């Protein structure tokens, strides 16, 4: 990961502005819903000039996507070294991120119908999801698990896709117990890596 | 299904307006992308007064959701009486609907961040998806298939969710062969209905 990007330098003015703007946007989305939030309202709440926000993010969708990206980089559960447990933990965490106030709004912003932003946001969102689960699969392969772990693509189909689908469609019962059952049904099958 | 709704009466003025507006909207979305389409532009293309469109649909999102609903009601493949084949056919058709020009734009419109519209659109979208697959499962149960067919919820998790996820994220290789493999991996498992 590129942790040297100038906009992420901790402690600088740029980082302070970003933190204030992110905090204001998250609070406003939670209070009003993403459709009632505008960049000027975020600027006012953050105590930052509107023109700064327009220059740096351009659109609300881009700002929300930046927040989603930032969220995805911190707080991931550590690996414990067991495929099923690690998949469960990453999946539970993914669900928690999607379910918190505004969580799905940030996902929606990433898949917004704004063509250029969308392609960028989607690539980024998929990359982040991949980065959550890839280490789980890599370490299982390195340990020499039998049967071998599934592919990342199988994890997307069997775990990540149902989570997103269920959160987007607000399907009842999409909770931690459901996630553990989903993972158990997948990993418990004969030869998911076959 | 409520086929008696007055707005669907075939041959009436209302139905003609709807057909013209739907056709214009589909063409414009395919040409420009949903984010570049406005209700006045649709009105102009359809040769209909803007105020008629605003009165009847209110927002572009509502219009696109209406189109998505209308699309979902026609053209479903007939059941052949074999669980796997019927699931494959419905899934292939679902993918084709999502993949045609503007298909995913119509889905996006349904999950748009416009709170009231969204809940309505989501319920409707999920209902439509359910109506595609429920008859497949019902007839398999009535035939007395062994093992019994999966639940609708399992079909959503294992077939529908990956399709939507892959189309939203433009994951390469999401084609008919992939769909048949997805269904085969699901139905071929021991006891999916257990």
mmCIF file of N, CA and C in Angstrom, chain B residues 19 24 38 40 46 58 63 65 81 85 89 94-95 99-100 102-103 108 128 148 161 164 170 177 180 186 194:
data_model
loop_
_atom_site.group_PDB
_atom_site.id
_atom_site.type_symbol
_atom_site.label_atom_id
_atom_site.label_comp_id
_atom_site.label_asym_id
_atom_site.label_seq_id
_atom_site.Cartn_x
_atom_site.Cartn_y
_atom_site.Cartn_z
ATOM 1 N N UNK B 19 -45.319 3.650 -22.803
ATOM 2 C CA UNK B 19 -44.432 2.970 -23.754
ATOM 3 C C UNK B 19 -43.474 3.972 -24.398
ATOM 4 N N UNK B 24 -38.052 6.068 -24.764
ATOM 5 C CA UNK B 24 -37.148 7.219 -24.826
ATOM 6 C C UNK B 24 -36.082 7.120 -23.735
ATOM 7 N N UNK B 38 -31.962 13.397 -18.069
ATOM 8 C CA UNK B 38 -32.875 14.171 -17.216
ATOM 9 C C UNK B 38 -34.308 13.897 -17.672
ATOM 10 N N UNK B 40 -36.654 16.166 -18.410
ATOM 11 C CA UNK B 40 -37.004 16.958 -19.590
ATOM 12 C C UNK B 40 -36.453 16.363 -20.896
ATOM 13 N N UNK B 46 -39.501 11.616 -26.097
ATOM 14 C CA UNK B 46 -40.754 10.849 -26.178
ATOM 15 C C UNK B 46 -41.880 11.653 -26.835
ATOM 16 N N UNK B 58 -42.363 11.591 -11.141
ATOM 17 C CA UNK B 58 -41.746 12.414 -10.105
ATOM 18 C C UNK B 58 -40.251 12.603 -10.254
ATOM 19 N N UNK B 63 -38.726 6.677 -12.479
ATOM 20 C CA UNK B 63 -38.984 6.237 -13.849
ATOM 21 C C UNK B 63 -38.133 5.011 -14.196
ATOM 22 N N UNK B 65 -36.834 2.880 -12.175
ATOM 23 C CA UNK B 65 -37.310 1.736 -11.388
ATOM 24 C C UNK B 65 -38.569 1.142 -12.023
ATOM 25 N N UNK B 81 -38.705 -28.241 -16.167
ATOM 26 C CA UNK B 81 -39.018 -29.336 -15.247
ATOM 27 C C UNK B 81 -37.797 -30.045 -14.679
ATOM 28 N N UNK B 85 -31.431 -27.239 -14.681
ATOM 29 C CA UNK B 85 -31.637 -26.516 -15.944
ATOM 30 C C UNK B 85 -32.478 -25.263 -15.715
ATOM 31 N N UNK B 89 -31.316 -21.509 -16.389
ATOM 32 C CA UNK B 89 -32.003 -20.637 -17.343
ATOM 33 C C UNK B 89 -32.422 -19.312 -16.711
ATOM 34 N N UNK B 94 -31.324 -13.618 -15.881
ATOM 35 C CA UNK B 94 -31.070 -12.521 -14.943
ATOM 36 C C UNK B 94 -29.783 -11.788 -15.318
ATOM 37 N N UNK B 95 -28.747 -12.563 -15.629
ATOM 38 C CA UNK B 95 -27.478 -11.943 -16.034
ATOM 39 C C UNK B 95 -27.653 -11.139 -17.320
ATOM 40 N N UNK B 99 -26.998 -7.222 -17.811
ATOM 41 C CA UNK B 99 -25.853 -6.871 -18.650
ATOM 42 C C UNK B 99 -26.224 -6.036 -19.868
ATOM 43 N N UNK B 100 -27.510 -6.007 -20.243
ATOM 44 C CA UNK B 100 -27.821 -5.256 -21.448
ATOM 45 C C UNK B 100 -27.660 -3.760 -21.200
ATOM 46 N N UNK B 102 -27.615 -0.261 -20.115
ATOM 47 C CA UNK B 102 -28.443 0.393 -19.116
ATOM 48 C C UNK B 102 -28.964 -0.545 -18.045
ATOM 49 N N UNK B 103 -28.759 -1.850 -18.195
ATOM 50 C CA UNK B 103 -29.318 -2.812 -17.241
ATOM 51 C C UNK B 103 -28.903 -2.527 -15.814
ATOM 52 N N UNK B 108 -29.083 0.301 -10.366
ATOM 53 C CA UNK B 108 -28.560 1.393 -9.530
ATOM 54 C C UNK B 108 -29.664 2.372 -9.168
ATOM 55 N N UNK B 128 -39.269 -9.048 -7.385
ATOM 56 C CA UNK B 128 -39.146 -9.513 -8.767
ATOM 57 C C UNK B 128 -38.157 -10.664 -8.880
ATOM 58 N N UNK B 148 -34.462 -32.539 -1.711
ATOM 59 C CA UNK B 148 -35.396 -31.426 -1.922
ATOM 60 C C UNK B 148 -34.656 -30.189 -2.415
ATOM 61 N N UNK B 161 -26.916 -13.223 -5.628
ATOM 62 C CA UNK B 161 -25.960 -12.270 -5.056
ATOM 63 C C UNK B 161 -24.650 -12.212 -5.851
ATOM 64 N N UNK B 164 -25.241 -10.221 -9.166
ATOM 65 C CA UNK B 164 -25.337 -8.774 -8.976
ATOM 66 C C UNK B 164 -23.964 -8.194 -8.612
ATOM 67 N N UNK B 170 -18.198 -5.136 -12.353
ATOM 68 C CA UNK B 170 -17.621 -5.411 -13.682
ATOM 69 C C UNK B 170 -16.502 -6.438 -13.621
ATOM 70 N N UNK B 177 -21.232 -19.172 -19.300
ATOM 71 C CA UNK B 177 -20.500 -20.355 -18.827
ATOM 72 C C UNK B 177 -20.268 -20.258 -17.313
ATOM 73 N N UNK B 180 -23.526 -21.081 -15.494
ATOM 74 C CA UNK B 180 -23.846 -22.514 -15.456
ATOM 75 C C UNK B 180 -22.954 -23.242 -14.450
ATOM 76 N N UNK B 186 -23.570 -25.395 -7.064
ATOM 77 C CA UNK B 186 -24.553 -25.272 -5.994
ATOM 78 C C UNK B 186 -25.459 -26.501 -5.958
ATOM 79 N N UNK B 194 -30.846 -29.289 2.592
ATOM 80 C CA UNK B 194 -30.842 -29.839 3.957
ATOM 81 C C UNK B 194 -30.965 -28.733 4.998
#
